[in-house]
Coordinates of C-alpha atoms and ligand atoms in Angstrom, one line a residue:
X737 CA -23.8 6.1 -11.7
X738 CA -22.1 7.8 -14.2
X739 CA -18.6 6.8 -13.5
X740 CA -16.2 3.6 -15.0
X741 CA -15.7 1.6 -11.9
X742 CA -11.9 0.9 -11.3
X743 CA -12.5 -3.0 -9.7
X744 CA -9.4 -3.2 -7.5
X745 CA -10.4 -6.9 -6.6
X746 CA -10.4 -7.8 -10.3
X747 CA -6.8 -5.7 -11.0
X748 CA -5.1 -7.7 -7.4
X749 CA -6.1 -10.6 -9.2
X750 CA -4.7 -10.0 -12.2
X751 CA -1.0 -8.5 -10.6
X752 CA -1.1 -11.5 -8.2
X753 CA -1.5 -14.0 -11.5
X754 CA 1.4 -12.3 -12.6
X755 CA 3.1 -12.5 -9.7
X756 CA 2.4 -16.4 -9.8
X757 CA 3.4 -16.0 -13.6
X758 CA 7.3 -14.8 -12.4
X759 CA 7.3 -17.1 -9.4
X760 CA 6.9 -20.2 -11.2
X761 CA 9.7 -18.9 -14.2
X762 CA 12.4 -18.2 -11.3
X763 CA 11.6 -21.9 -10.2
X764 CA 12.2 -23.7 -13.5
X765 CA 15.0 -21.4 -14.6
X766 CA 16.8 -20.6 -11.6
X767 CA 15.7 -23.1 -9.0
X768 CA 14.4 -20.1 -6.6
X769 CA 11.6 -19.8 -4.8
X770 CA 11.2 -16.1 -2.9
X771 CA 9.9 -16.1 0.3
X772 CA 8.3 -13.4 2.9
X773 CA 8.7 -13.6 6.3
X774 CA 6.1 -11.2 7.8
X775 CA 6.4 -10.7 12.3
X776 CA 3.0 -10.3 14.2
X777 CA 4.1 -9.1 18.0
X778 CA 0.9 -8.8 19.9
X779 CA -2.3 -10.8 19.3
X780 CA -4.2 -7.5 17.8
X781 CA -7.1 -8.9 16.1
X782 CA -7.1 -6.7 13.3
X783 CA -3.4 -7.5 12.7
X784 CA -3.9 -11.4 13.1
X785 CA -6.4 -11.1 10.1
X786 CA -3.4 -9.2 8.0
X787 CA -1.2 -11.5 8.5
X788 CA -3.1 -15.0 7.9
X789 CA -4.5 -13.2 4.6
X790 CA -1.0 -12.3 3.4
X791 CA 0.3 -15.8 4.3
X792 CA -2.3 -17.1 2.5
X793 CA -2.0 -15.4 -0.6
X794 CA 2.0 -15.7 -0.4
X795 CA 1.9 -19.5 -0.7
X796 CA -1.2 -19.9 -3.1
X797 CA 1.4 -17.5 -5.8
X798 CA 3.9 -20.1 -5.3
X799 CA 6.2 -18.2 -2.8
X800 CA 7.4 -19.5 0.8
X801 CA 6.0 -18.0 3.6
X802 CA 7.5 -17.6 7.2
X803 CA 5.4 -16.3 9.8
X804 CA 7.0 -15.2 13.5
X805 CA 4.6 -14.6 16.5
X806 CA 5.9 -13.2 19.0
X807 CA 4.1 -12.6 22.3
X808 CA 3.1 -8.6 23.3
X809 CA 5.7 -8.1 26.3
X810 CA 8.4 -9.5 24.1
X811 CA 11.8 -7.4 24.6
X812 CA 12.4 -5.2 21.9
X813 CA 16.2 -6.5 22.0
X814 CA 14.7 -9.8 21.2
X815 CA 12.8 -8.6 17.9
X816 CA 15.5 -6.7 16.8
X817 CA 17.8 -10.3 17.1
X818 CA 14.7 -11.5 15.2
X819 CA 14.8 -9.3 12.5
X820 CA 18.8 -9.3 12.0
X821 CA 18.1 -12.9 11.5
X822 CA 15.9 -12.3 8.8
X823 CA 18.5 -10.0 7.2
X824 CA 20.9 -12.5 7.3
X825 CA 18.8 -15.6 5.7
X826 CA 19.1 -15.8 2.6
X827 CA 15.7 -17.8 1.4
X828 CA 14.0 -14.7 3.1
X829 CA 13.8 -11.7 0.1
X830 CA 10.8 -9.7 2.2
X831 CA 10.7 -9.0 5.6
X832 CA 7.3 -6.9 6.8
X833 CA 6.9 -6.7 10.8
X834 CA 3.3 -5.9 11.0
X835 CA 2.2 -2.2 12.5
X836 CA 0.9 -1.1 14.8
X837 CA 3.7 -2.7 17.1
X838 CA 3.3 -2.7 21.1
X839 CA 3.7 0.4 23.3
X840 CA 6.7 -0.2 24.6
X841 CA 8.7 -0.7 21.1
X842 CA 10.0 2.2 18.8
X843 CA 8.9 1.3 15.6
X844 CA 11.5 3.9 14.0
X845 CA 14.0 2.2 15.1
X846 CA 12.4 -1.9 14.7
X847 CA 11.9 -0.6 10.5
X848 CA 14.8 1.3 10.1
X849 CA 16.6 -2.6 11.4
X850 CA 15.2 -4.2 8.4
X851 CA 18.1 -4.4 5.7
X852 CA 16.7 -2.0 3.2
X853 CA 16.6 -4.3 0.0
X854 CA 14.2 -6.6 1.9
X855 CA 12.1 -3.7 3.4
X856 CA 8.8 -4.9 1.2
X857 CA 7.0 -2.2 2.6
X858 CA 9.1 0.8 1.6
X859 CA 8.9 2.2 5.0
X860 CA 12.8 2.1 5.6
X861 CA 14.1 5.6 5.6
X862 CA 16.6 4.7 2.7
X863 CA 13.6 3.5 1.0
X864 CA 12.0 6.7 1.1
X865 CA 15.2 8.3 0.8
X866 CA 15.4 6.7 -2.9
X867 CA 11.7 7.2 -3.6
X868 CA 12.3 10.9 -3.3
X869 CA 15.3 11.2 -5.3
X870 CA 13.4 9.3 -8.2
X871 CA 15.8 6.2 -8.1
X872 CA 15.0 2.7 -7.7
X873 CA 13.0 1.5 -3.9
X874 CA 10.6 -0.5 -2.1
X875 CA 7.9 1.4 -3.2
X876 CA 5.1 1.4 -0.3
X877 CA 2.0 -1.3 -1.5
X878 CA -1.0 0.8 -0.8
X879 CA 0.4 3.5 -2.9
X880 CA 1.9 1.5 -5.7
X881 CA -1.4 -0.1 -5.5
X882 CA -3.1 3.1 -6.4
X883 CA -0.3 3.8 -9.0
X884 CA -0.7 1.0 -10.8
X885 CA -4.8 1.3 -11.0
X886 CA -4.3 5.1 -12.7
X887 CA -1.4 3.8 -15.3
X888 CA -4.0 0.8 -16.3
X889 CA -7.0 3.2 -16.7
X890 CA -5.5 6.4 -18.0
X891 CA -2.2 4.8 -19.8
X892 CA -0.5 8.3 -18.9
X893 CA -0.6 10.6 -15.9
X894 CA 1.5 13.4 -17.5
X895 CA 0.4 16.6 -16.9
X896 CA -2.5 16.0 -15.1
X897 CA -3.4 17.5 -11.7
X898 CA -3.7 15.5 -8.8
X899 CA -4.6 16.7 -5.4
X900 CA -3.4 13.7 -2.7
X901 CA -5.7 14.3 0.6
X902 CA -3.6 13.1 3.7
X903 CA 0.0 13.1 4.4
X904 CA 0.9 10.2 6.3
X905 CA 4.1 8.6 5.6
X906 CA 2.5 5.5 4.7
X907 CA 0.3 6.5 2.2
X908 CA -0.4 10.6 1.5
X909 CA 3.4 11.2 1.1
X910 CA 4.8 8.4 -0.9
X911 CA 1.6 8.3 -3.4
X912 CA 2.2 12.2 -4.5
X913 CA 6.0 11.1 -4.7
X914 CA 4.6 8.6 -7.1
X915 CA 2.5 10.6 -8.9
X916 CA 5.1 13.4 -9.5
X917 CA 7.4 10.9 -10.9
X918 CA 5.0 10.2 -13.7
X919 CA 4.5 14.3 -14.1
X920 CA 1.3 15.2 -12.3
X921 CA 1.4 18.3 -10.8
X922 CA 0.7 17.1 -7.8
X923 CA -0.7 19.2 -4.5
X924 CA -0.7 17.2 -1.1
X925 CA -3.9 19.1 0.9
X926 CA -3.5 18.1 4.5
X927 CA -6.3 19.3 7.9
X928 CA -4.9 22.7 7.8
X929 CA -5.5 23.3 3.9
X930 CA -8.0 26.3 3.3
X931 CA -10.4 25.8 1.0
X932 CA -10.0 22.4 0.9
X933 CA -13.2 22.1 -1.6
X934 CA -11.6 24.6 -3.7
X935 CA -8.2 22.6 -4.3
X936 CA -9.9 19.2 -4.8
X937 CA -12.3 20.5 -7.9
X938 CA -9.2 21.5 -9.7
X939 CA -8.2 17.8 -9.4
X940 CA -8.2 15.7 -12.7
X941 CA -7.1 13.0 -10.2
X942 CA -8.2 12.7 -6.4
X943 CA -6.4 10.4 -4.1
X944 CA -8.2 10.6 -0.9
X945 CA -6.5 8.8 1.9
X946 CA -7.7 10.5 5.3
X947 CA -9.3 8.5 7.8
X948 CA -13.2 10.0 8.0
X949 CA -15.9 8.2 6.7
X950 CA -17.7 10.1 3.5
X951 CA -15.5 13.5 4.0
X952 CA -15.4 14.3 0.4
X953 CA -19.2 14.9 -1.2
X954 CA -19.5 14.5 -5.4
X955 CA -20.1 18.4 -5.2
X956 CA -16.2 18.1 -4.8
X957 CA -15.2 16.1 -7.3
X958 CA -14.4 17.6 -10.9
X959 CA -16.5 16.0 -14.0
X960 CA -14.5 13.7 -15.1
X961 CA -11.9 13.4 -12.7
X962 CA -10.6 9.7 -11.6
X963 CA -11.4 9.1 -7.6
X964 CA -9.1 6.7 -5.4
X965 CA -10.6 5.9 -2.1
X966 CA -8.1 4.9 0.1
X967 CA -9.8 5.1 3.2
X968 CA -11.1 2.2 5.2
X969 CA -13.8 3.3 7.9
X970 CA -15.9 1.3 9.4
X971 CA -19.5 2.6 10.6
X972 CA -22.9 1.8 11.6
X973 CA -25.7 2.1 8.9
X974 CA -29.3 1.2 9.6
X975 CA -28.3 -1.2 12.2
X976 CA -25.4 -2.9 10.3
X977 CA -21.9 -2.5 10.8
X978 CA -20.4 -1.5 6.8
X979 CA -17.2 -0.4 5.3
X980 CA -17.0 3.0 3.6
X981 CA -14.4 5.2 2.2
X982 CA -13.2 8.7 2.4
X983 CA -15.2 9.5 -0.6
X984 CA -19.1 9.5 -0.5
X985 CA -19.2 6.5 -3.2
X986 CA -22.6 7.2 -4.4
X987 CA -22.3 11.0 -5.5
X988 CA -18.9 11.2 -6.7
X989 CA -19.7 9.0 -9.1
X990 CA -22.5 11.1 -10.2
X991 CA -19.4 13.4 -11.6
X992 CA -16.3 11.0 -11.7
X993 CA -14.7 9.9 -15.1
X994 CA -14.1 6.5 -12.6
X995 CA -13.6 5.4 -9.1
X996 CA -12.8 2.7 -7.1
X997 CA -14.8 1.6 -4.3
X998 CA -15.0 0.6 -0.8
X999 CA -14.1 -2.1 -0.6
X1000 CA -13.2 -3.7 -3.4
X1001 CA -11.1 -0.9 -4.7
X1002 CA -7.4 0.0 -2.7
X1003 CA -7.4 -2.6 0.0
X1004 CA -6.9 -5.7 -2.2
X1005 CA -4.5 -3.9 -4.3
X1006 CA -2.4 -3.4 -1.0
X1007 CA -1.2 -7.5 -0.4
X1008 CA -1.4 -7.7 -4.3
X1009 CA 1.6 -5.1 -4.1
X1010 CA 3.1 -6.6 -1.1
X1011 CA 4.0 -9.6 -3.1
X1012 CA 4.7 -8.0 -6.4
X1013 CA 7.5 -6.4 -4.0
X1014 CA 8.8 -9.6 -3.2
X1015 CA 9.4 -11.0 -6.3
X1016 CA 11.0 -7.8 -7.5
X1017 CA 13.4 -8.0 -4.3
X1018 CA 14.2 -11.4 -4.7
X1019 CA 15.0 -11.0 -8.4
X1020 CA 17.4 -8.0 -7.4
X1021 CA 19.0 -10.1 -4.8
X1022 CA 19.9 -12.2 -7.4
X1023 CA 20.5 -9.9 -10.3
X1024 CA 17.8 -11.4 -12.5
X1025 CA 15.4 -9.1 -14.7
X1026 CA 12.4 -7.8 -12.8
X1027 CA 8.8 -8.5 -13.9
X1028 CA 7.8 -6.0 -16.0
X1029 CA 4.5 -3.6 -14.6
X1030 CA 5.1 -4.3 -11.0
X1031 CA 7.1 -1.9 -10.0
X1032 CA 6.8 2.5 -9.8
Ligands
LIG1553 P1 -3.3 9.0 9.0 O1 -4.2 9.2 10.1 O2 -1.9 8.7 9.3 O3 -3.3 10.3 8.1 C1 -4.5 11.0 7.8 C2 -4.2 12.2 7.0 O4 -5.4 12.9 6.8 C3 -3.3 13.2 7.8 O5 -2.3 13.7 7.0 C4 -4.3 14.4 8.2 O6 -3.8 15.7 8.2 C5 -5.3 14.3 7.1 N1 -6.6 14.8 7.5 C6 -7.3 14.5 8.7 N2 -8.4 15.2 8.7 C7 -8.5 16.0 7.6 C8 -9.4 16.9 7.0 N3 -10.5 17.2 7.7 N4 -9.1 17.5 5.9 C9 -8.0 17.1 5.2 N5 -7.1 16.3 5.6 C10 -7.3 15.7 6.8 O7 -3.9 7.9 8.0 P2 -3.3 6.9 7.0 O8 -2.6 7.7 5.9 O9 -2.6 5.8 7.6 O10 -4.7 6.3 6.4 C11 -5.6 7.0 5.8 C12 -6.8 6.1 5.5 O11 -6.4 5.1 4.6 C13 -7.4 5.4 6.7 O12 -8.8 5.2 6.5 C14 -6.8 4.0 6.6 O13 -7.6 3.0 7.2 C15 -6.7 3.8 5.1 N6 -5.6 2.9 4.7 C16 -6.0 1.9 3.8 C17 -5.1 1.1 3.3 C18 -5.5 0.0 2.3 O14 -4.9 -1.0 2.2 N7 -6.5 0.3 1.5 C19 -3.7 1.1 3.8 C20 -3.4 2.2 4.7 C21 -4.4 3.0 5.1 P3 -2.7 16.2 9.3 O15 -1.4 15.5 8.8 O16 -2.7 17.6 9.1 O17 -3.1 15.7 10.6

């Protein structure tokens, strides 16, 4: 392997020490303590496991954590009421109702409830509204996950191209928002892009965040270029059920400059983010300084 490994397990780490760092300052000096209040509706297994790890890792950096189960049929009247609760409590800075919600809800409209100052996930429309005008957001975690890996490795992104695979909402979009905002010139490449090949081997960075396991061989990737796996894909490999990425790991790093890996690379970066966004909306709620680095 040619390639500088990006270790996004090491860098979450490292953001959620400073995290801690901030918590424990706006304690001593102010007397606050932020807190997140994440919803679960549904008993989704997958989503059950988000939400204990984020609770977990919300208390151990020294923040309060408030978690609200509600059952699948519950009324969607009933989570809104929830939600406007939230808005309203003050020792709640971060609301995140965890996705996907239950059939009969409209997730539009259960996001779009959340007051937008506490929207930790960026997902509010006003929030992405904000993110691309260029002015200050809730900037989504996977992405400013990604965002802050690239500033730590390259220092500056200016000028460089970067080709974003995917254009969810959730992550393809905001990310080449991101990335234009420190000067890439930045192409989004989508499953109607021709020559899809073509535009990624122009890329000095790749972002690939598409869903399908291994879609993007090394004969892809630029020498040199920085790779960031977003996807999560879950296959069967001699027998054994493993987790690979968007990005066949073992020959793009044949050519990459660096790469993160799956997992180990985005995913733990995502929570990391998630309560780097809490402090910074609890120190804006109160008009205090934000921590420096952990923020677009
Ligand atoms: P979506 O399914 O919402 O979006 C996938 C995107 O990939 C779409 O824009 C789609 O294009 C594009 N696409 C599909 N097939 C192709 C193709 N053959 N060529 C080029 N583009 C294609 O996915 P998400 O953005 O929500 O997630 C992407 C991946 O990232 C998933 O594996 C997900 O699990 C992972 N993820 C990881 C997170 C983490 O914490 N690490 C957090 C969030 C997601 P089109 O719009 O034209 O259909």
């Amino acid at each position: 392997m040619a390639a500088t490994l990006i270790d996004g397990k090491a860098f979450a780490g490292k953001v959620r020490g400073q995290v801690a760092e901030h918590v424990a300052r706006l304690k001593e000096e102010h007397g606050i303590t932020p807190g997140l209040a994440v919803v679960l509706v549904g008993e989704d297994p997958a989503s059950q496991v988000y939400v204990r790890s984020k609770g977990k890792q919300t208390v151990e950096v020294g923040m309060n954590s408030y978690e609200h189960k509600l059952e699948a049929d519950t009324p969607e009247a009933d989570l809104l009421a929830l939600i406007d609760q939230l808005n309203n409590d003050p020792a709640v800075n971060g609301i995140l109702v965890q996705l996907p919600l239950p059939k009969h809800m409209n997730e539009e409209l259960v996001i779009n409830s959340i007051a937008p100052e506490k929207d930790v996930d960026g997902f509010h429309i006003s929030n992405v509204g904000l993110l691309g005008t260029g002015q200050k957001s809730m900037v989504p975690c996977t992405p400013l996950g990604c965002l802050m890996m690239l500033r730590d490795h390259h220092g500056s992104l200016s000028g460089m191209d970067a080709v974003v695979i995917g254009r969810s909402n959730i992550v393809g979009k905001p990310m080449a928002q991101l990335l234009l905002g420190d000067s890439c010139t930045v192409t989004i490449a989508h499953s109607r892009t021709k020559d899809l090949p073509d535009v990624v081997r122009r890329a000095d960075i790749v972002v690939a965040a598409v869903g399908r396991p291994e879609m993007v061989p090394g004969d892809w990737i630029k020498e040199g270029a920085t790779v960031i796996d977003v996807g999560i894909n879950r296959i069967e490999r001699d027998g054994k059920n493993v987790l690979v990425g968007d990005v066949d790991f073992a020959s793009a790093a044949e050519r990459a400059g660096a790469i993160t890996p799956v997992p180990g690379g985005v995913g733990p970066m995502t929570i990391a983010c998630l309560l780097a966004n809490t402090v910074t909306a609890c120190c804006r709620a109160h008009n205090l300084a934000e921590p420096e680095g952990l923020t677009a």
